[in-house]
Amino acid sequence: MVLLAAACLALGARPARAQEVRAPYTEQQAVIGEAYFRGYCLECHGAADMANESFKAKWHGRPAFDLFERLRTSMPDGAPGSLPRQTYADIVAYFLKLNGLPVGAMPLGADSLVLSRVRLELRASATTPSTR
């Protein structure tokens, strides 16, 4: 392992970080997440709340696990943690879609380790989804 790292450095390459995941959700999962969002979240939150500049500034660069865990431990209001873990992951996938992150071939799972490898690259944009 040390030899591999030394060889990478000698060749000017950087060793990869803990294999960050790109395109971590599917289109179908985002659709499912939107349905859950409409059923559990829309009463208090609009879709634009999950893709506005404040949301992006708060979550940009952080692991998806942080967002997942925030939802799981505080939502829905009055019954935090009452949804299955995968439902929270599906809602996070919907948020990724709202923020323009690319769709991939594998759904976002509810495994803490995998969620920790997904970086939220939420750049400022000119448009955001309509509210409600």
JSON list of N, CA and C in Angstrom, two decimals, residues 9-53:
[
{"chain": "A", "resi": 9, "resn": "LEU", "atom": "N", "xyz": [2.55, 9.13, -6.15]},
{"chain": "A", "resi": 9, "resn": "LEU", "atom": "CA", "xyz": [3.17, 10.43, -5.94]},
{"chain": "A", "resi": 9, "resn": "LEU", "atom": "C", "xyz": [4.30, 10.66, -6.93]},
{"chain": "A", "resi": 10, "resn": "ALA", "atom": "N", "xyz": [5.09, 9.63, -7.18]},
{"chain": "A", "resi": 10, "resn": "ALA", "atom": "CA", "xyz": [6.20, 9.76, -8.12]},
{"chain": "A", "resi": 10, "resn": "ALA", "atom": "C", "xyz": [5.70, 10.06, -9.52]},
{"chain": "A", "resi": 11, "resn": "LEU", "atom": "N", "xyz": [4.56, 9.54, -9.88]},
{"chain": "A", "resi": 11, "resn": "LEU", "atom": "CA", "xyz": [4.00, 9.77, -11.21]},
{"chain": "A", "resi": 11, "resn": "LEU", "atom": "C", "xyz": [3.13, 11.03, -11.27]},
{"chain": "A", "resi": 12, "resn": "GLY", "atom": "N", "xyz": [3.02, 11.72, -10.14]},
{"chain": "A", "resi": 12, "resn": "GLY", "atom": "CA", "xyz": [2.24, 12.95, -10.11]},
{"chain": "A", "resi": 12, "resn": "GLY", "atom": "C", "xyz": [0.76, 12.74, -9.89]},
{"chain": "A", "resi": 13, "resn": "ALA", "atom": "N", "xyz": [0.36, 11.51, -9.64]},
{"chain": "A", "resi": 13, "resn": "ALA", "atom": "CA", "xyz": [-1.05, 11.22, -9.39]},
{"chain": "A", "resi": 13, "resn": "ALA", "atom": "C", "xyz": [-1.35, 11.34, -7.91]},
{"chain": "A", "resi": 14, "resn": "ARG", "atom": "N", "xyz": [-2.58, 11.64, -7.61]},
{"chain": "A", "resi": 14, "resn": "ARG", "atom": "CA", "xyz": [-3.00, 11.70, -6.21]},
{"chain": "A", "resi": 14, "resn": "ARG", "atom": "C", "xyz": [-3.81, 10.46, -5.89]},
{"chain": "A", "resi": 15, "resn": "PRO", "atom": "N", "xyz": [-3.57, 9.85, -4.73]},
{"chain": "A", "resi": 15, "resn": "PRO", "atom": "CA", "xyz": [-4.40, 8.71, -4.34]},
{"chain": "A", "resi": 15, "resn": "PRO", "atom": "C", "xyz": [-5.85, 9.16, -4.19]},
{"chain": "A", "resi": 16, "resn": "ALA", "atom": "N", "xyz": [-6.77, 8.33, -4.60]},
{"chain": "A", "resi": 16, "resn": "ALA", "atom": "CA", "xyz": [-8.20, 8.67, -4.51]},
{"chain": "A", "resi": 16, "resn": "ALA", "atom": "C", "xyz": [-8.65, 8.71, -3.06]},
{"chain": "A", "resi": 17, "resn": "ARG", "atom": "N", "xyz": [-9.58, 9.63, -2.78]},
{"chain": "A", "resi": 17, "resn": "ARG", "atom": "CA", "xyz": [-10.19, 9.65, -1.45]},
{"chain": "A", "resi": 17, "resn": "ARG", "atom": "C", "xyz": [-11.07, 8.43, -1.32]},
{"chain": "A", "resi": 18, "resn": "ALA", "atom": "N", "xyz": [-11.74, 8.31, -0.24]},
{"chain": "A", "resi": 18, "resn": "ALA", "atom": "CA", "xyz": [-12.54, 7.12, 0.09]},
{"chain": "A", "resi": 18, "resn": "ALA", "atom": "C", "xyz": [-13.62, 6.87, -0.96]},
{"chain": "A", "resi": 19, "resn": "GLN", "atom": "N", "xyz": [-13.23, 6.75, -2.19]},
{"chain": "A", "resi": 19, "resn": "GLN", "atom": "CA", "xyz": [-14.10, 6.43, -3.31]},
{"chain": "A", "resi": 19, "resn": "GLN", "atom": "C", "xyz": [-15.44, 7.16, -3.23]},
{"chain": "A", "resi": 20, "resn": "GLU", "atom": "N", "xyz": [-15.40, 8.47, -3.48]},
{"chain": "A", "resi": 20, "resn": "GLU", "atom": "CA", "xyz": [-16.64, 9.24, -3.49]},
{"chain": "A", "resi": 20, "resn": "GLU", "atom": "C", "xyz": [-17.54, 8.73, -4.61]},
{"chain": "A", "resi": 21, "resn": "VAL", "atom": "N", "xyz": [-18.82, 8.75, -4.35]},
{"chain": "A", "resi": 21, "resn": "VAL", "atom": "CA", "xyz": [-19.80, 8.24, -5.29]},
{"chain": "A", "resi": 21, "resn": "VAL", "atom": "C", "xyz": [-20.33, 9.40, -6.14]},
{"chain": "A", "resi": 22, "resn": "ARG", "atom": "N", "xyz": [-20.37, 9.22, -7.43]},
{"chain": "A", "resi": 22, "resn": "ARG", "atom": "CA", "xyz": [-20.95, 10.21, -8.34]},
{"chain": "A", "resi": 22, "resn": "ARG", "atom": "C", "xyz": [-22.24, 9.61, -8.91]},
{"chain": "A", "resi": 23, "resn": "ALA", "atom": "N", "xyz": [-23.19, 10.47, -9.24]},
{"chain": "A", "resi": 23, "resn": "ALA", "atom": "CA", "xyz": [-24.47, 10.02, -9.79]},
{"chain": "A", "resi": 23, "resn": "ALA", "atom": "C", "xyz": [-25.07, 8.91, -8.93]},
{"chain": "A", "resi": 24, "resn": "PRO", "atom": "N", "xyz": [-25.41, 9.26, -7.69]},
{"chain": "A", "resi": 24, "resn": "PRO", "atom": "CA", "xyz": [-25.77, 8.23, -6.72]},
{"chain": "A", "resi": 24, "resn": "PRO", "atom": "C", "xyz": [-27.23, 7.83, -6.63]},
{"chain": "A", "resi": 25, "resn": "TYR", "atom": "N", "xyz": [-28.05, 8.24, -7.58]},
{"chain": "A", "resi": 25, "resn": "TYR", "atom": "CA", "xyz": [-29.47, 7.89, -7.49]},
{"chain": "A", "resi": 25, "resn": "TYR", "atom": "C", "xyz": [-30.02, 7.67, -8.89]},
{"chain": "A", "resi": 26, "resn": "THR", "atom": "N", "xyz": [-31.19, 7.04, -8.96]},
{"chain": "A", "resi": 26, "resn": "THR", "atom": "CA", "xyz": [-31.83, 6.81, -10.26]},
{"chain": "A", "resi": 26, "resn": "THR", "atom": "C", "xyz": [-33.01, 7.76, -10.43]},
{"chain": "A", "resi": 27, "resn": "GLU", "atom": "N", "xyz": [-33.42, 7.90, -11.68]},
{"chain": "A", "resi": 27, "resn": "GLU", "atom": "CA", "xyz": [-34.59, 8.73, -11.98]},
{"chain": "A", "resi": 27, "resn": "GLU", "atom": "C", "xyz": [-35.83, 8.17, -11.27]},
{"chain": "A", "resi": 28, "resn": "GLN", "atom": "N", "xyz": [-36.00, 6.87, -11.31]},
{"chain": "A", "resi": 28, "resn": "GLN", "atom": "CA", "xyz": [-37.15, 6.24, -10.66]},
{"chain": "A", "resi": 28, "resn": "GLN", "atom": "C", "xyz": [-37.14, 6.52, -9.15]},
{"chain": "A", "resi": 29, "resn": "GLN", "atom": "N", "xyz": [-35.97, 6.46, -8.54]},
{"chain": "A", "resi": 29, "resn": "GLN", "atom": "CA", "xyz": [-35.88, 6.74, -7.11]},
{"chain": "A", "resi": 29, "resn": "GLN", "atom": "C", "xyz": [-36.26, 8.18, -6.81]},
{"chain": "A", "resi": 30, "resn": "ALA", "atom": "N", "xyz": [-35.84, 9.12, -7.65]},
{"chain": "A", "resi": 30, "resn": "ALA", "atom": "CA", "xyz": [-36.20, 10.52, -7.43]},
{"chain": "A", "resi": 30, "resn": "ALA", "atom": "C", "xyz": [-37.71, 10.73, -7.55]},
{"chain": "A", "resi": 31, "resn": "VAL", "atom": "N", "xyz": [-38.35, 10.00, -8.46]},
{"chain": "A", "resi": 31, "resn": "VAL", "atom": "CA", "xyz": [-39.81, 10.08, -8.61]},
{"chain": "A", "resi": 31, "resn": "VAL", "atom": "C", "xyz": [-40.48, 9.54, -7.34]},
{"chain": "A", "resi": 32, "resn": "ILE", "atom": "N", "xyz": [-39.97, 8.43, -6.83]},
{"chain": "A", "resi": 32, "resn": "ILE", "atom": "CA", "xyz": [-40.50, 7.87, -5.58]},
{"chain": "A", "resi": 32, "resn": "ILE", "atom": "C", "xyz": [-40.28, 8.86, -4.43]},
{"chain": "A", "resi": 33, "resn": "GLY", "atom": "N", "xyz": [-39.08, 9.45, -4.39]},
{"chain": "A", "resi": 33, "resn": "GLY", "atom": "CA", "xyz": [-38.77, 10.43, -3.35]},
{"chain": "A", "resi": 33, "resn": "GLY", "atom": "C", "xyz": [-39.68, 11.64, -3.42]},
{"chain": "A", "resi": 34, "resn": "GLU", "atom": "N", "xyz": [-40.01, 12.07, -4.64]},
{"chain": "A", "resi": 34, "resn": "GLU", "atom": "CA", "xyz": [-40.94, 13.19, -4.80]},
{"chain": "A", "resi": 34, "resn": "GLU", "atom": "C", "xyz": [-42.32, 12.83, -4.23]},
{"chain": "A", "resi": 35, "resn": "ALA", "atom": "N", "xyz": [-42.77, 11.63, -4.48]},
{"chain": "A", "resi": 35, "resn": "ALA", "atom": "CA", "xyz": [-44.07, 11.19, -3.95]},
{"chain": "A", "resi": 35, "resn": "ALA", "atom": "C", "xyz": [-44.05, 11.19, -2.42]},
{"chain": "A", "resi": 36, "resn": "TYR", "atom": "N", "xyz": [-42.97, 10.70, -1.84]},
{"chain": "A", "resi": 36, "resn": "TYR", "atom": "CA", "xyz": [-42.85, 10.74, -0.37]},
{"chain": "A", "resi": 36, "resn": "TYR", "atom": "C", "xyz": [-42.80, 12.17, 0.12]},
{"chain": "A", "resi": 37, "resn": "PHE", "atom": "N", "xyz": [-42.05, 13.02, -0.58]},
{"chain": "A", "resi": 37, "resn": "PHE", "atom": "CA", "xyz": [-41.96, 14.43, -0.21]},
{"chain": "A", "resi": 37, "resn": "PHE", "atom": "C", "xyz": [-43.35, 15.07, -0.21]},
{"chain": "A", "resi": 38, "resn": "ARG", "atom": "N", "xyz": [-44.11, 14.80, -1.26]},
{"chain": "A", "resi": 38, "resn": "ARG", "atom": "CA", "xyz": [-45.47, 15.36, -1.35]},
{"chain": "A", "resi": 38, "resn": "ARG", "atom": "C", "xyz": [-46.36, 14.82, -0.22]},
{"chain": "A", "resi": 39, "resn": "GLY", "atom": "N", "xyz": [-46.17, 13.57, 0.14]},
{"chain": "A", "resi": 39, "resn": "GLY", "atom": "CA", "xyz": [-47.00, 12.96, 1.17]},
{"chain": "A", "resi": 39, "resn": "GLY", "atom": "C", "xyz": [-46.62, 13.34, 2.59]},
{"chain": "A", "resi": 40, "resn": "TYR", "atom": "N", "xyz": [-45.33, 13.53, 2.85]},
{"chain": "A", "resi": 40, "resn": "TYR", "atom": "CA", "xyz": [-44.87, 13.76, 4.22]},
{"chain": "A", "resi": 40, "resn": "TYR", "atom": "C", "xyz": [-44.33, 15.16, 4.49]},
{"chain": "A", "resi": 41, "resn": "CYS", "atom": "N", "xyz": [-43.90, 15.88, 3.46]},
{"chain": "A", "resi": 41, "resn": "CYS", "atom": "CA", "xyz": [-43.16, 17.12, 3.69]},
{"chain": "A", "resi": 41, "resn": "CYS", "atom": "C", "xyz": [-43.84, 18.38, 3.17]},
{"chain": "A", "resi": 42, "resn": "LEU", "atom": "N", "xyz": [-44.63, 18.22, 2.13]},
{"chain": "A", "resi": 42, "resn": "LEU", "atom": "CA", "xyz": [-45.17, 19.37, 1.41]},
{"chain": "A", "resi": 42, "resn": "LEU", "atom": "C", "xyz": [-46.07, 20.26, 2.28]},
{"chain": "A", "resi": 43, "resn": "GLU", "atom": "N", "xyz": [-46.64, 19.69, 3.30]},
{"chain": "A", "resi": 43, "resn": "GLU", "atom": "CA", "xyz": [-47.49, 20.49, 4.18]},
{"chain": "A", "resi": 43, "resn": "GLU", "atom": "C", "xyz": [-46.71, 21.66, 4.82]},
{"chain": "A", "resi": 44, "resn": "CYS", "atom": "N", "xyz": [-45.42, 21.44, 5.07]},
{"chain": "A", "resi": 44, "resn": "CYS", "atom": "CA", "xyz": [-44.59, 22.46, 5.72]},
{"chain": "A", "resi": 44, "resn": "CYS", "atom": "C", "xyz": [-43.49, 23.02, 4.83]},
{"chain": "A", "resi": 45, "resn": "HIS", "atom": "N", "xyz": [-43.09, 22.28, 3.80]},
{"chain": "A", "resi": 45, "resn": "HIS", "atom": "CA", "xyz": [-41.94, 22.66, 2.97]},
{"chain": "A", "resi": 45, "resn": "HIS", "atom": "C", "xyz": [-42.31, 22.61, 1.50]},
{"chain": "A", "resi": 46, "resn": "GLY", "atom": "N", "xyz": [-41.87, 23.61, 0.75]},
{"chain": "A", "resi": 46, "resn": "GLY", "atom": "CA", "xyz": [-42.04, 23.58, -0.70]},
{"chain": "A", "resi": 46, "resn": "GLY", "atom": "C", "xyz": [-40.79, 23.02, -1.36]},
{"chain": "A", "resi": 47, "resn": "ALA", "atom": "N", "xyz": [-40.94, 22.55, -2.59]},
{"chain": "A", "resi": 47, "resn": "ALA", "atom": "CA", "xyz": [-39.78, 22.01, -3.32]},
{"chain": "A", "resi": 47, "resn": "ALA", "atom": "C", "xyz": [-38.69, 23.07, -3.46]},
{"chain": "A", "resi": 48, "resn": "ALA", "atom": "N", "xyz": [-39.08, 24.32, -3.65]},
{"chain": "A", "resi": 48, "resn": "ALA", "atom": "CA", "xyz": [-38.08, 25.38, -3.81]},
{"chain": "A", "resi": 48, "resn": "ALA", "atom": "C", "xyz": [-37.23, 25.54, -2.55]},
{"chain": "A", "resi": 49, "resn": "ASP", "atom": "N", "xyz": [-37.77, 25.18, -1.40]},
{"chain": "A", "resi": 49, "resn": "ASP", "atom": "CA", "xyz": [-36.99, 25.25, -0.15]},
{"chain": "A", "resi": 49, "resn": "ASP", "atom": "C", "xyz": [-35.80, 24.30, -0.19]},
{"chain": "A", "resi": 50, "resn": "MET", "atom": "N", "xyz": [-35.88, 23.27, -1.01]},
{"chain": "A", "resi": 50, "resn": "MET", "atom": "CA", "xyz": [-34.84, 22.25, -1.06]},
{"chain": "A", "resi": 50, "resn": "MET", "atom": "C", "xyz": [-33.86, 22.48, -2.21]},
{"chain": "A", "resi": 51, "resn": "ALA", "atom": "N", "xyz": [-34.01, 23.59, -2.90]},
{"chain": "A", "resi": 51, "resn": "ALA", "atom": "CA", "xyz": [-33.09, 23.89, -4.00]},
{"chain": "A", "resi": 51, "resn": "ALA", "atom": "C", "xyz": [-32.77, 25.38, -4.08]},
{"chain": "A", "resi": 52, "resn": "ASN", "atom": "N", "xyz": [-33.10, 26.13, -3.03]},
{"chain": "A", "resi": 52, "resn": "ASN", "atom": "CA", "xyz": [-32.80, 27.57, -3.08]},
{"chain": "A", "resi": 52, "resn": "ASN", "atom": "C", "xyz": [-31.35, 27.84, -2.66]},
{"chain": "A", "resi": 53, "resn": "GLU", "atom": "N", "xyz": [-30.94, 29.06, -2.75]},
{"chain": "A", "resi": 53, "resn": "GLU", "atom": "CA", "xyz": [-29.54, 29.41, -2.46]},
{"chain": "A", "resi": 53, "resn": "GLU", "atom": "C", "xyz": [-29.16, 29.12, -1.02]}
]
